[in-house]
Amino acid sequence: MEIKIEHLSYTYNPGTPFEKKALDDISLTIGKGEFIGLVGHTGSGKSTLVQHLNGLLMPTQGSVLVDGEDIAGEGYSLRQLRFRVGVVFQYPEYQLFESDVLKDVSFGPKNQGLSDEEVLARAREAMRSVGLDESYETRSPFELSGGQKRRAAIAGILAMNPQMLVLDEPTAGMDPKGREEVLDLLRQINRERNITIVLVSHSMEDVANYADRVIVIVDGKIRWDDSPSVVFTRIEELEQTGLRAPQVSYLLKDLQDKGWDLDRSAVSIDAAAQEILKALSVPGQQTGGAVEESGKDR
Amino acid sequence: MLKEITLGQYYPGNSILHRLDPRVKLVGTLVFIISLFAFGSTSAYIAAGLVLAVVITLSAVPLKFILRGLKMIFFLMLITALCNLFLTPGDVIFKVWKLQITAQGVRMAIHMAVRLTYLILGSSIMTLTTTPNQLTDGMETGLGWMRVLHVPVHEIAMMMSIALRFIPILMDEANRIMNAQTARGADFTSGGLIRRARALIPLLVPLFVSAFRRANDLALAMESRGYHGGEGRTRMNPLVYQRRDHIAYGIIALYLVMIFLIWKYVEISLPFLP
């Protein structure tokens, strides 16, 4: 599926003293199988944009087209759209409510009106893909650990077999291991099942490591929409908008400032390491203390 | 859907009424309400209405917000008026089958409606110009003497302010959970009564869990900052009477005397009032 957003603006509480324009003339296209990182400051409008993708909010101006159909159109089934675009909200574990994990994960597919066997099959598969084995099926969601709850909640969305998965800060408040597991899971879903992923995140590292495309929103407008290697080399501009680049970008920039011959477009740690090794292997390269010094700055 | 509920209806402003000590406003409202019930006559109601109009003007709160409170009790008012109209014994002026309307009934119904309207308007003005925190502060300080009677004044005030503080938080939370469940295909708006009630389970369970979690967090946070109840607790912004507050008390006393005198000596009979 393809989502096309055209000149979207959204205003909260229009016509009251609490009026606030959250999105301003947003246009973008999300194609099938993409892995998009959506970044922006708190209050920049990311979450508002996310809620337009499955029709929880309707544009004040402009339109959202899903496979060419306007979601605000008369007779458009928003409910069907919500099964196709799965949205995982912030702290999704707070939406768990059933007496055991399996029932909770089944809630989505059950709402889709599937047969009991199919609901069960989907729920089991979703649980397995987030790494919760059969022993969790009969446990109460409220007695799981924080990370397990998060995974159970994500499984609840996955079980609907969405074609697009939108996640609002899925790793907030998780430990490094849990973060990596969740993000690796997303990458796997993206590559194996060709499901579009939109990852809203505050962590530039996560976006740099996982996304193929970065969209930066500043004050309700799209500031950049490009590959991570292009966006994250604009360190000064990013900082002006109150954001940061991933740490490796700073490292590469510092090394380049020291006179190293480097390509700064590497944004993941692995790619940056390759780049540095390559530079080091060039004879006559200045190395004295540069790495150590740049480490001190950050 | 949930946004339509407006509780804790403070209207921000800087009028003389906003700046008054909350205790003065509490006493003023109480006096006003008592006067409505103790001195009920057409003349007294006209005088009280004029005073109310002056107070509303002073508050600088748009009339729309003040009248909103009336909408909520419209049916209560209607039922009260009808009961008074039909069930008051006296000189019958109109009779159909077993229902009879008496002159006294008409009088009573009108008085009751006026009384209720004034009551709501008067207390709305107080809540609109006083933040919930000021209100509970005012109650705690103003009712401090009740501690002698072993009434846990501080605890009650603390519970009230926490409850008020949590209304917007829980409303936000309810909205968020509703969004999350809608994203999973939950349907809150269609189906019969039973289906709709069942549809609320995915909303209510997480909401209760979250309320308990927040209560627990809050209790821990309060204890870790050394909260141990009201005993010996000092305030960051103690309530201190200003000159304007003393003047306001004077005006309240004057109002009471005036209303009493009008009730006692001024007789107005309106042509449409029997």
Coordinates of C-alpha atoms in Angstrom, one line a residue:
Chain A
M1 CA 0.0 0.0 0.0
E2 CA 1.0 3.6 -0.6
I3 CA 0.1 6.5 1.5
K4 CA 0.2 9.9 -0.1
I5 CA -0.2 13.0 2.1
E6 CA -1.0 16.2 0.2
H7 CA -0.7 19.7 1.8
L8 CA -1.9 18.4 5.1
S9 CA -2.5 20.9 7.9
Y10 CA -4.0 20.2 11.3
T11 CA -5.2 22.6 13.9
Y12 CA -6.2 21.6 17.4
N13 CA -9.3 23.3 18.9
P14 CA -9.9 25.6 16.0
G15 CA -11.9 28.7 16.9
T16 CA -11.2 28.7 20.6
P17 CA -8.6 30.4 22.8
F18 CA -6.7 27.1 22.9
E19 CA -6.2 27.0 19.1
K20 CA -2.9 25.4 18.0
K21 CA -1.6 24.7 14.6
A22 CA 0.2 21.3 14.9
L23 CA 0.9 20.5 11.3
D24 CA 1.5 23.0 8.5
D25 CA 1.3 22.0 4.8
I26 CA 2.8 18.6 5.0
S27 CA 3.3 16.7 1.7
L28 CA 4.9 13.3 1.5
T29 CA 4.6 9.8 0.1
I30 CA 5.2 6.6 1.9
G31 CA 5.8 3.7 -0.4
K32 CA 5.5 0.0 0.1
G33 CA 8.3 -1.6 2.0
E34 CA 10.1 1.5 3.2
F35 CA 11.7 1.9 6.6
I36 CA 11.2 5.5 7.6
G37 CA 12.5 7.3 10.6
L38 CA 10.4 10.2 11.8
V39 CA 12.2 12.6 14.1
G40 CA 11.4 15.9 15.6
H41 CA 11.4 17.8 18.9
T42 CA 8.8 17.2 21.5
G43 CA 5.7 19.0 20.3
S44 CA 6.8 19.2 16.7
G45 CA 3.8 17.4 15.5
K46 CA 5.1 13.9 15.0
S47 CA 2.4 12.2 17.0
T48 CA -0.3 14.3 15.3
L49 CA 1.0 13.2 11.9
V50 CA 1.1 9.6 13.0
Q51 CA -2.6 9.8 14.0
H52 CA -3.5 10.9 10.4
L53 CA -2.0 7.7 9.0
N54 CA -4.8 5.5 10.3
G55 CA -7.5 8.1 10.3
L56 CA -7.7 8.8 14.1
L57 CA -7.4 12.4 13.1
M58 CA -8.8 14.0 9.9
P59 CA -6.9 16.8 8.2
T60 CA -8.1 20.3 8.8
Q61 CA -6.8 21.1 5.3
G62 CA -5.3 18.9 2.6
S63 CA -5.8 15.2 2.2
V64 CA -4.5 11.8 3.0
L65 CA -4.7 9.3 0.1
V66 CA -4.3 5.6 0.7
D67 CA -3.8 3.8 -2.6
G68 CA -5.3 6.8 -4.2
E69 CA -8.4 6.9 -2.1
D70 CA -9.1 9.9 0.2
I71 CA -9.7 8.6 3.7
A72 CA -12.0 11.6 4.5
G73 CA -14.2 10.5 1.6
E74 CA -17.8 9.5 2.2
G75 CA -18.2 5.8 2.7
Y76 CA -14.5 5.1 3.3
S77 CA -14.1 2.4 5.9
L78 CA -11.7 3.8 8.5
R79 CA -12.0 0.6 10.4
Q80 CA -10.6 -1.4 7.5
L81 CA -7.8 1.2 7.2
R82 CA -6.9 0.7 10.8
F83 CA -6.4 -3.0 10.2
R84 CA -4.1 -2.2 7.3
V85 CA -2.1 0.5 9.1
G86 CA -1.1 -0.8 12.5
V87 CA -0.2 2.0 15.0
V88 CA 1.7 1.2 18.1
F89 CA 1.3 4.2 20.4
Q90 CA 3.7 5.4 23.1
Y91 CA 3.9 3.1 26.1
P92 CA 1.6 0.5 24.4
E93 CA 1.7 -1.7 27.5
Y94 CA -0.8 0.6 29.0
Q95 CA -3.4 -0.6 26.6
L96 CA -3.3 -4.2 27.8
F97 CA -6.6 -5.3 29.4
E98 CA -7.3 -9.0 29.0
S99 CA -6.9 -11.7 31.6
D100 CA -4.2 -13.5 29.6
V101 CA -1.7 -12.5 26.9
L102 CA -3.1 -14.7 24.2
K103 CA -6.6 -13.1 24.6
D104 CA -5.1 -9.7 24.6
V105 CA -3.1 -10.3 21.4
S106 CA -6.3 -11.7 19.8
F107 CA -8.3 -8.6 20.4
G108 CA -7.3 -7.0 17.1
P109 CA -7.8 -10.0 14.8
K110 CA -11.1 -10.7 16.6
N111 CA -12.3 -7.2 15.8
Q112 CA -11.4 -8.0 12.2
G113 CA -14.1 -10.6 12.2
L114 CA -11.9 -13.6 11.5
S115 CA -12.7 -17.2 12.4
D116 CA -11.7 -18.5 15.8
E117 CA -9.0 -20.7 14.4
E118 CA -7.5 -17.9 12.3
V119 CA -7.5 -15.5 15.2
L120 CA -5.7 -18.1 17.3
A121 CA -3.2 -18.8 14.6
R122 CA -2.5 -15.1 14.0
A123 CA -2.1 -14.4 17.7
R124 CA 0.3 -17.3 18.2
E125 CA 2.4 -16.3 15.2
A126 CA 2.5 -12.7 16.4
M127 CA 3.6 -13.8 19.8
R128 CA 6.3 -16.0 18.4
S129 CA 7.6 -13.2 16.2
V130 CA 8.1 -10.9 19.2
G131 CA 9.8 -13.6 21.1
L132 CA 7.1 -14.7 23.6
D133 CA 6.8 -18.5 23.6
E134 CA 3.7 -20.6 24.5
S135 CA 4.4 -20.4 28.3
Y136 CA 3.3 -16.7 28.1
E137 CA -0.1 -17.5 26.5
T138 CA -1.9 -18.1 29.7
R139 CA -0.1 -15.5 31.9
S140 CA -1.7 -12.3 32.9
P141 CA -0.3 -9.4 30.9
F142 CA -0.1 -7.4 34.2
E143 CA 2.5 -9.8 35.7
L144 CA 4.9 -9.5 32.9
S145 CA 8.1 -7.4 33.0
G146 CA 8.1 -4.0 31.3
G147 CA 9.9 -5.2 28.2
Q148 CA 7.7 -8.3 27.9
K149 CA 4.5 -6.1 28.2
R150 CA 5.8 -3.9 25.5
R151 CA 6.4 -6.9 23.2
A152 CA 3.0 -8.3 24.0
A153 CA 1.4 -5.0 23.0
I154 CA 3.4 -4.9 19.8
A155 CA 2.3 -8.4 19.1
G156 CA -1.3 -7.2 19.5
I157 CA -0.8 -4.9 16.5
L158 CA 1.2 -7.4 14.5
A159 CA -1.6 -10.0 14.9
M160 CA -3.8 -7.9 12.7
N161 CA -1.3 -8.5 9.8
P162 CA -1.0 -4.8 8.9
Q163 CA 0.7 -3.8 5.7
M164 CA 2.2 -0.8 7.4
L165 CA 3.4 -0.5 10.9
V166 CA 3.7 2.9 12.6
L167 CA 5.5 2.9 16.0
D168 CA 5.6 6.0 18.2
E169 CA 8.8 5.7 20.3
P170 CA 8.6 1.9 20.7
T171 CA 11.8 1.8 22.7
A172 CA 11.1 4.6 25.2
G173 CA 12.2 3.6 28.7
M174 CA 13.6 0.2 27.6
D175 CA 17.1 -1.1 28.4
P176 CA 19.7 -1.3 25.6
K177 CA 19.2 -5.0 25.1
G178 CA 15.4 -4.6 24.9
R179 CA 15.7 -1.7 22.5
E180 CA 17.9 -3.7 20.2
E181 CA 15.6 -6.6 20.2
V182 CA 12.6 -4.5 19.4
L183 CA 14.4 -2.7 16.6
D184 CA 15.9 -5.9 15.2
L185 CA 12.4 -7.3 15.1
L186 CA 11.2 -4.3 13.1
R187 CA 14.0 -4.7 10.7
Q188 CA 13.2 -8.4 10.3
I189 CA 9.5 -7.7 9.7
N190 CA 10.4 -5.0 7.2
R191 CA 12.8 -7.2 5.2
E192 CA 11.0 -10.6 5.4
R193 CA 7.4 -9.5 5.0
N194 CA 8.0 -6.3 3.1
I195 CA 5.9 -4.4 5.7
T196 CA 6.4 -0.6 5.6
I197 CA 7.7 0.7 8.9
V198 CA 7.4 4.2 10.2
L199 CA 9.5 4.6 13.3
V200 CA 9.0 7.8 15.4
S201 CA 12.0 8.2 17.6
H202 CA 14.1 10.6 19.7
S203 CA 17.1 8.5 19.2
M204 CA 19.1 9.6 16.2
E205 CA 21.3 6.5 16.6
D206 CA 18.3 4.2 16.2
V207 CA 17.1 6.1 13.2
A208 CA 20.5 6.1 11.6
N209 CA 21.1 2.4 12.2
Y210 CA 17.7 1.2 11.0
A211 CA 15.9 3.6 8.7
D212 CA 16.5 4.0 5.0
R213 CA 14.8 7.4 5.0
V214 CA 14.6 10.2 7.6
I215 CA 11.9 12.8 7.8
V216 CA 12.6 15.6 10.2
I217 CA 9.7 17.7 11.4
V218 CA 10.3 21.1 12.9
D219 CA 7.3 23.2 14.2
G220 CA 4.8 21.2 12.2
K221 CA 6.7 21.5 8.9
I222 CA 8.9 19.0 7.1
R223 CA 12.4 20.3 7.3
W224 CA 14.3 17.4 5.7
D225 CA 13.1 14.3 3.9
D226 CA 16.1 12.3 2.7
S227 CA 18.5 9.4 3.4
P228 CA 20.1 9.3 6.8
S229 CA 23.6 10.0 5.3
V230 CA 22.4 13.2 3.8
V231 CA 20.3 14.5 6.8
F232 CA 22.8 13.6 9.5
T233 CA 25.8 15.3 7.9
R234 CA 24.0 18.6 8.5
I235 CA 25.0 18.7 12.1
E236 CA 24.9 22.5 12.6
E237 CA 21.5 22.9 11.0
L238 CA 20.1 20.0 13.0
E239 CA 21.4 21.5 16.2
Q240 CA 19.8 24.8 15.3
T241 CA 16.4 23.1 15.4
G242 CA 17.1 21.6 18.8
L243 CA 18.0 18.2 17.5
R244 CA 21.2 16.3 17.3
A245 CA 23.0 14.0 14.8
P246 CA 24.1 10.5 15.8
Q247 CA 27.3 10.3 17.8
V248 CA 29.3 8.8 14.9
S249 CA 28.5 11.8 12.7
Y250 CA 30.1 14.0 15.3
L251 CA 33.1 11.6 15.5
L252 CA 33.5 11.6 11.7
K253 CA 33.2 15.4 11.5
D254 CA 35.8 15.9 14.2
L255 CA 38.2 13.6 12.5
Q256 CA 37.6 15.4 9.2
D257 CA 38.2 18.7 10.9
K258 CA 41.6 17.2 12.1
G259 CA 42.5 16.7 8.5
W260 CA 41.5 13.1 8.0
D261 CA 40.5 12.1 4.6
L262 CA 37.0 10.7 5.3
D263 CA 33.6 10.3 3.7
R264 CA 31.2 11.6 6.3
S265 CA 28.1 10.0 5.0
A266 CA 28.5 6.9 7.2
V267 CA 25.8 7.0 9.9
S268 CA 25.8 3.6 11.5
I269 CA 28.6 2.5 13.9
D270 CA 29.7 -0.4 11.6
A271 CA 29.8 1.8 8.5
A272 CA 31.7 4.5 10.4
A273 CA 34.2 1.9 11.7
Q274 CA 34.9 0.7 8.2
E275 CA 35.4 4.3 7.1
I276 CA 37.9 5.0 9.8
L277 CA 39.8 1.8 9.2
K278 CA 40.0 2.6 5.5
A279 CA 41.3 6.1 6.4
L280 CA 43.9 4.6 8.8
S281 CA 45.1 2.2 6.2
V282 CA 46.1 5.1 3.9
P283 CA 49.8 5.8 4.4
G284 CA 50.8 9.1 5.9
Q285 CA 47.5 9.6 7.6
Q286 CA 47.6 11.9 10.7
T287 CA 46.4 9.9 13.7
G288 CA 48.0 11.5 16.8
G289 CA 45.5 11.9 19.5
A290 CA 42.6 12.9 17.2
V291 CA 40.3 10.2 18.3
E292 CA 40.9 10.7 21.9
E293 CA 40.3 14.4 21.7
S294 CA 37.1 14.1 19.8
G295 CA 35.9 11.6 22.3
K296 CA 36.4 14.2 25.0
D297 CA 34.2 16.8 23.4
R298 CA 31.1 14.6 23.5
Chain B
M1 CA -16.3 12.8 22.9
L2 CA -14.5 13.3 26.2
K3 CA -13.5 16.8 25.4
E4 CA -17.1 18.0 26.1
I5 CA -16.8 17.4 29.8
T6 CA -15.6 20.6 31.4
L7 CA -14.8 20.2 35.0
G8 CA -12.6 22.3 37.2
Q9 CA -14.0 25.2 35.2
Y10 CA -11.6 28.0 36.1
Y11 CA -11.6 30.9 33.8
P12 CA -8.2 32.6 33.8
G13 CA -8.3 36.3 34.5
N14 CA -7.1 39.1 36.7
S15 CA -10.2 40.8 37.8
I16 CA -10.8 42.0 41.4
L17 CA -12.8 38.8 42.0
H18 CA -9.9 36.6 40.8
R19 CA -7.5 38.4 43.2
L20 CA -9.7 38.1 46.3
D21 CA -8.7 35.7 49.0
P22 CA -10.5 32.3 48.4
R23 CA -11.8 32.4 52.0
V24 CA -13.7 35.6 51.3
K25 CA -15.2 34.1 48.2
L26 CA -16.2 31.0 50.1
V27 CA -17.9 33.0 52.8
G28 CA -19.4 35.4 50.3
T29 CA -21.0 32.5 48.4
L30 CA -22.2 30.9 51.6
V31 CA -23.8 34.1 52.8
F32 CA -25.4 34.6 49.4
I33 CA -26.9 31.1 49.4
I34 CA -28.2 31.5 52.9
S35 CA -29.7 34.8 52.1
L36 CA -31.6 33.2 49.2
F37 CA -33.2 30.7 51.5
A38 CA -33.7 32.8 54.6
F39 CA -35.1 35.9 53.0
G40 CA -37.4 34.8 50.2
S41 CA -39.5 37.6 48.8
T42 CA -39.9 39.1 45.4
S43 CA -38.3 42.3 46.6
A44 CA -35.3 40.5 48.1
Y45 CA -34.8 38.4 45.0
I46 CA -34.7 41.5 42.8
A47 CA -32.1 43.1 45.0
A48 CA -30.1 39.9 45.1
G49 CA -30.3 39.6 41.4
L50 CA -28.9 43.1 41.0
V51 CA -26.0 42.4 43.3
L52 CA -25.3 39.2 41.4
A53 CA -25.3 41.2 38.1
V54 CA -22.8 43.6 39.5
V55 CA -20.6 40.7 40.7
I56 CA -20.7 39.0 37.3
T57 CA -19.7 42.2 35.6
L58 CA -16.8 42.6 38.0
S59 CA -15.6 39.1 37.3
A60 CA -15.0 39.9 33.6
V61 CA -15.9 36.3 32.8
P62 CA -17.9 36.0 29.6
L63 CA -21.6 35.4 30.2
K64 CA -21.5 32.3 28.0
F65 CA -19.2 30.5 30.5
I66 CA -21.4 31.4 33.4
L67 CA -24.6 30.3 31.8
R68 CA -23.1 27.0 30.9
G69 CA -23.5 25.9 34.5
L70 CA -27.3 26.4 34.2
K71 CA -27.6 24.1 31.2
M72 CA -26.5 21.2 33.4
I73 CA -29.3 21.6 36.0
F74 CA -32.0 22.5 33.5
F75 CA -33.9 19.3 34.0
L76 CA -33.6 19.4 37.8
M77 CA -35.0 22.9 37.7
L78 CA -37.9 21.9 35.4
I79 CA -38.9 19.0 37.7
T80 CA -38.6 21.1 40.8
A81 CA -40.8 23.8 39.2
L82 CA -43.4 21.3 38.0
C83 CA -43.6 19.6 41.4
N84 CA -44.1 22.9 43.1
L85 CA -46.6 24.0 40.5
F86 CA -48.9 21.0 40.9
L87 CA -48.4 19.8 44.4
T88 CA -48.7 23.0 46.5
P89 CA -52.1 23.1 48.3
G90 CA -54.0 26.5 48.3
D91 CA -56.4 28.6 46.3
V92 CA -57.1 26.7 43.1
I93 CA -56.9 28.7 39.9
F94 CA -56.8 25.9 37.4
K95 CA -57.8 22.3 37.5
V96 CA -57.7 19.4 35.1
W97 CA -58.7 15.9 36.2
K98 CA -56.6 15.4 39.4
L99 CA -54.0 18.0 38.6
Q100 CA -54.5 21.4 40.1
I101 CA -52.6 24.6 40.0
T102 CA -52.8 27.0 42.9
A103 CA -51.8 30.6 43.3
Q104 CA -49.3 29.6 46.0
G105 CA -48.0 26.9 43.7
V106 CA -47.2 29.4 40.9
R107 CA -45.5 31.6 43.4
M108 CA -43.5 28.8 44.9
A109 CA -42.5 27.4 41.5
I110 CA -41.2 30.8 40.3
H111 CA -39.4 31.4 43.6
M112 CA -37.8 28.0 43.5
A113 CA -36.6 28.5 39.9
V114 CA -35.2 31.9 40.7
R115 CA -33.5 30.5 43.8
L116 CA -31.9 27.6 42.0
T117 CA -30.7 29.9 39.2
Y118 CA -29.1 32.3 41.6
L119 CA -27.6 29.5 43.5
I120 CA -25.9 28.0 40.4
L121 CA -24.8 31.4 39.1
G122 CA -23.4 32.4 42.5
S123 CA -21.4 29.3 43.0
S124 CA -20.3 29.3 39.3
I125 CA -18.8 32.7 39.7
M126 CA -16.8 31.4 42.7
T127 CA -15.4 28.4 40.9
L128 CA -14.8 30.3 37.7
T129 CA -12.7 32.9 39.4
T130 CA -10.8 30.6 41.8
T131 CA -8.4 27.9 40.9
P132 CA -9.1 24.5 42.4
N133 CA -6.0 24.8 44.4
Q134 CA -6.9 28.1 45.9
L135 CA -10.3 26.7 46.7
T136 CA -9.0 23.8 48.7
D137 CA -6.4 26.1 50.3
G138 CA -9.2 28.4 51.3
M139 CA -11.3 25.6 52.7
E140 CA -8.4 24.1 54.6
T141 CA -7.4 27.4 56.2
G142 CA -11.0 28.7 56.6
L143 CA -12.2 25.5 58.2
G144 CA -9.1 24.9 60.4
W145 CA -11.2 25.5 63.5
M146 CA -13.0 22.2 62.8
R147 CA -9.9 20.3 63.7
V148 CA -11.0 20.8 67.3
L149 CA -14.0 18.7 66.5
H150 CA -11.6 16.0 65.2
V151 CA -12.6 16.7 61.6
P152 CA -9.5 15.8 59.4
V153 CA -9.6 19.1 57.6
H154 CA -6.2 18.9 56.0
E155 CA -6.7 15.3 54.8
I156 CA -10.0 16.2 53.2
A157 CA -8.5 19.2 51.5
M158 CA -5.6 17.2 50.2
M159 CA -7.8 14.5 48.8
M160 CA -9.9 17.1 47.1
S161 CA -7.0 18.8 45.5
I162 CA -5.5 15.5 44.3
A163 CA -8.8 14.4 42.9
L164 CA -9.2 17.7 41.1
R165 CA -5.7 17.6 39.8
F166 CA -6.2 14.1 38.4
I167 CA -9.3 14.8 36.4
P168 CA -7.4 16.3 33.4
I169 CA -4.7 13.6 33.7
L170 CA -7.1 10.7 33.6
M171 CA -9.1 12.3 30.9
D172 CA -6.0 12.5 28.8
E173 CA -5.2 9.0 29.6
A174 CA -8.7 7.8 28.6
N175 CA -8.3 9.6 25.3
R176 CA -5.0 7.9 24.7
I177 CA -6.2 4.4 25.5
M178 CA -9.3 5.0 23.4
N179 CA -7.1 5.9 20.5
A180 CA -4.9 2.8 21.0
Q181 CA -7.9 0.5 21.2
T182 CA -9.5 2.2 18.2
A183 CA -6.3 1.5 16.3
R184 CA -6.9 -2.2 17.2
G185 CA -10.3 -2.1 15.7
A186 CA -12.3 -1.4 18.8
D187 CA -15.6 0.3 18.2
F188 CA -17.0 2.5 20.9
T189 CA -19.8 4.2 19.0
S190 CA -22.0 1.6 17.4
G191 CA -24.2 -1.2 18.6
G192 CA -26.8 -1.6 21.3
L193 CA -26.5 -0.7 24.9
I194 CA -25.0 -4.0 26.0
R195 CA -22.5 -4.1 23.1
R196 CA -21.4 -0.6 23.9
A197 CA -21.0 -1.4 27.6
R198 CA -18.9 -4.4 26.7
A199 CA -16.9 -2.2 24.3
L200 CA -15.9 -0.1 27.3
I201 CA -14.0 -2.9 29.0
P202 CA -10.8 -2.4 26.9
L203 CA -11.0 1.2 28.0
L204 CA -11.9 0.9 31.6
V205 CA -9.5 -1.9 32.6
P206 CA -6.4 0.0 31.5
L207 CA -7.7 3.2 32.9
F208 CA -8.2 1.6 36.4
V209 CA -4.8 0.0 36.2
S210 CA -3.3 3.3 35.3
A211 CA -5.1 5.2 38.1
F212 CA -3.8 2.7 40.7
R213 CA -0.3 3.0 39.3
R214 CA -0.4 6.8 39.4
A215 CA -1.8 6.8 42.9
N216 CA 1.0 4.5 44.0
D217 CA 3.6 6.6 42.3
L218 CA 2.2 9.8 43.9
A219 CA 2.1 8.3 47.3
L220 CA 5.7 7.2 47.0
A221 CA 6.7 10.6 45.7
M222 CA 4.9 12.4 48.5
E223 CA 6.5 10.2 51.1
S224 CA 10.0 10.5 49.7
R225 CA 9.6 14.2 50.0
G226 CA 8.7 13.9 53.7
Y227 CA 5.0 14.3 53.6
H228 CA 3.5 13.1 56.8
G229 CA 0.1 14.7 56.9
G230 CA -1.0 18.2 57.9
E231 CA 0.6 18.3 61.4
G232 CA 3.1 21.2 61.5
R233 CA 3.1 21.7 57.8
T234 CA 3.9 25.2 56.6
R235 CA 2.9 26.7 53.3
M236 CA 4.9 28.2 50.5
N237 CA 2.1 30.8 49.8
P238 CA 0.2 31.3 53.0
L239 CA -3.1 33.0 52.7
V240 CA -2.9 36.5 54.0
Y241 CA -5.8 38.9 54.1
Q242 CA -5.2 42.1 52.1
R243 CA -7.0 45.4 52.4
R244 CA -9.3 44.4 49.6
D245 CA -10.3 41.3 51.4
H246 CA -11.4 43.2 54.5
I247 CA -13.4 45.6 52.4
A248 CA -15.0 42.6 50.7
Y249 CA -16.0 41.2 54.1
G250 CA -17.5 44.6 54.8
I251 CA -19.5 44.5 51.6
I252 CA -20.7 41.0 52.4
A253 CA -21.9 42.1 55.8
L254 CA -23.6 45.1 54.3
Y255 CA -25.3 42.9 51.7
L256 CA -26.7 40.7 54.4
V257 CA -28.1 43.7 56.3
M258 CA -29.5 45.2 53.1
I259 CA -31.2 42.0 52.0
F260 CA -32.7 41.5 55.4
L261 CA -34.1 45.1 55.5
I262 CA -35.5 44.8 52.0
W263 CA -37.1 41.5 52.9
K264 CA -38.6 42.9 56.0
Y265 CA -39.9 46.2 54.9
V266 CA -40.1 46.5 51.1
E267 CA -43.1 44.8 49.5
I268 CA -43.2 44.5 45.7
S269 CA -46.0 42.7 44.0
L270 CA -45.5 42.1 40.4
P271 CA -48.7 42.0 38.3
F272 CA -48.0 38.5 37.0
L273 CA -47.3 37.2 40.4
P274 CA -50.5 36.3 42.3

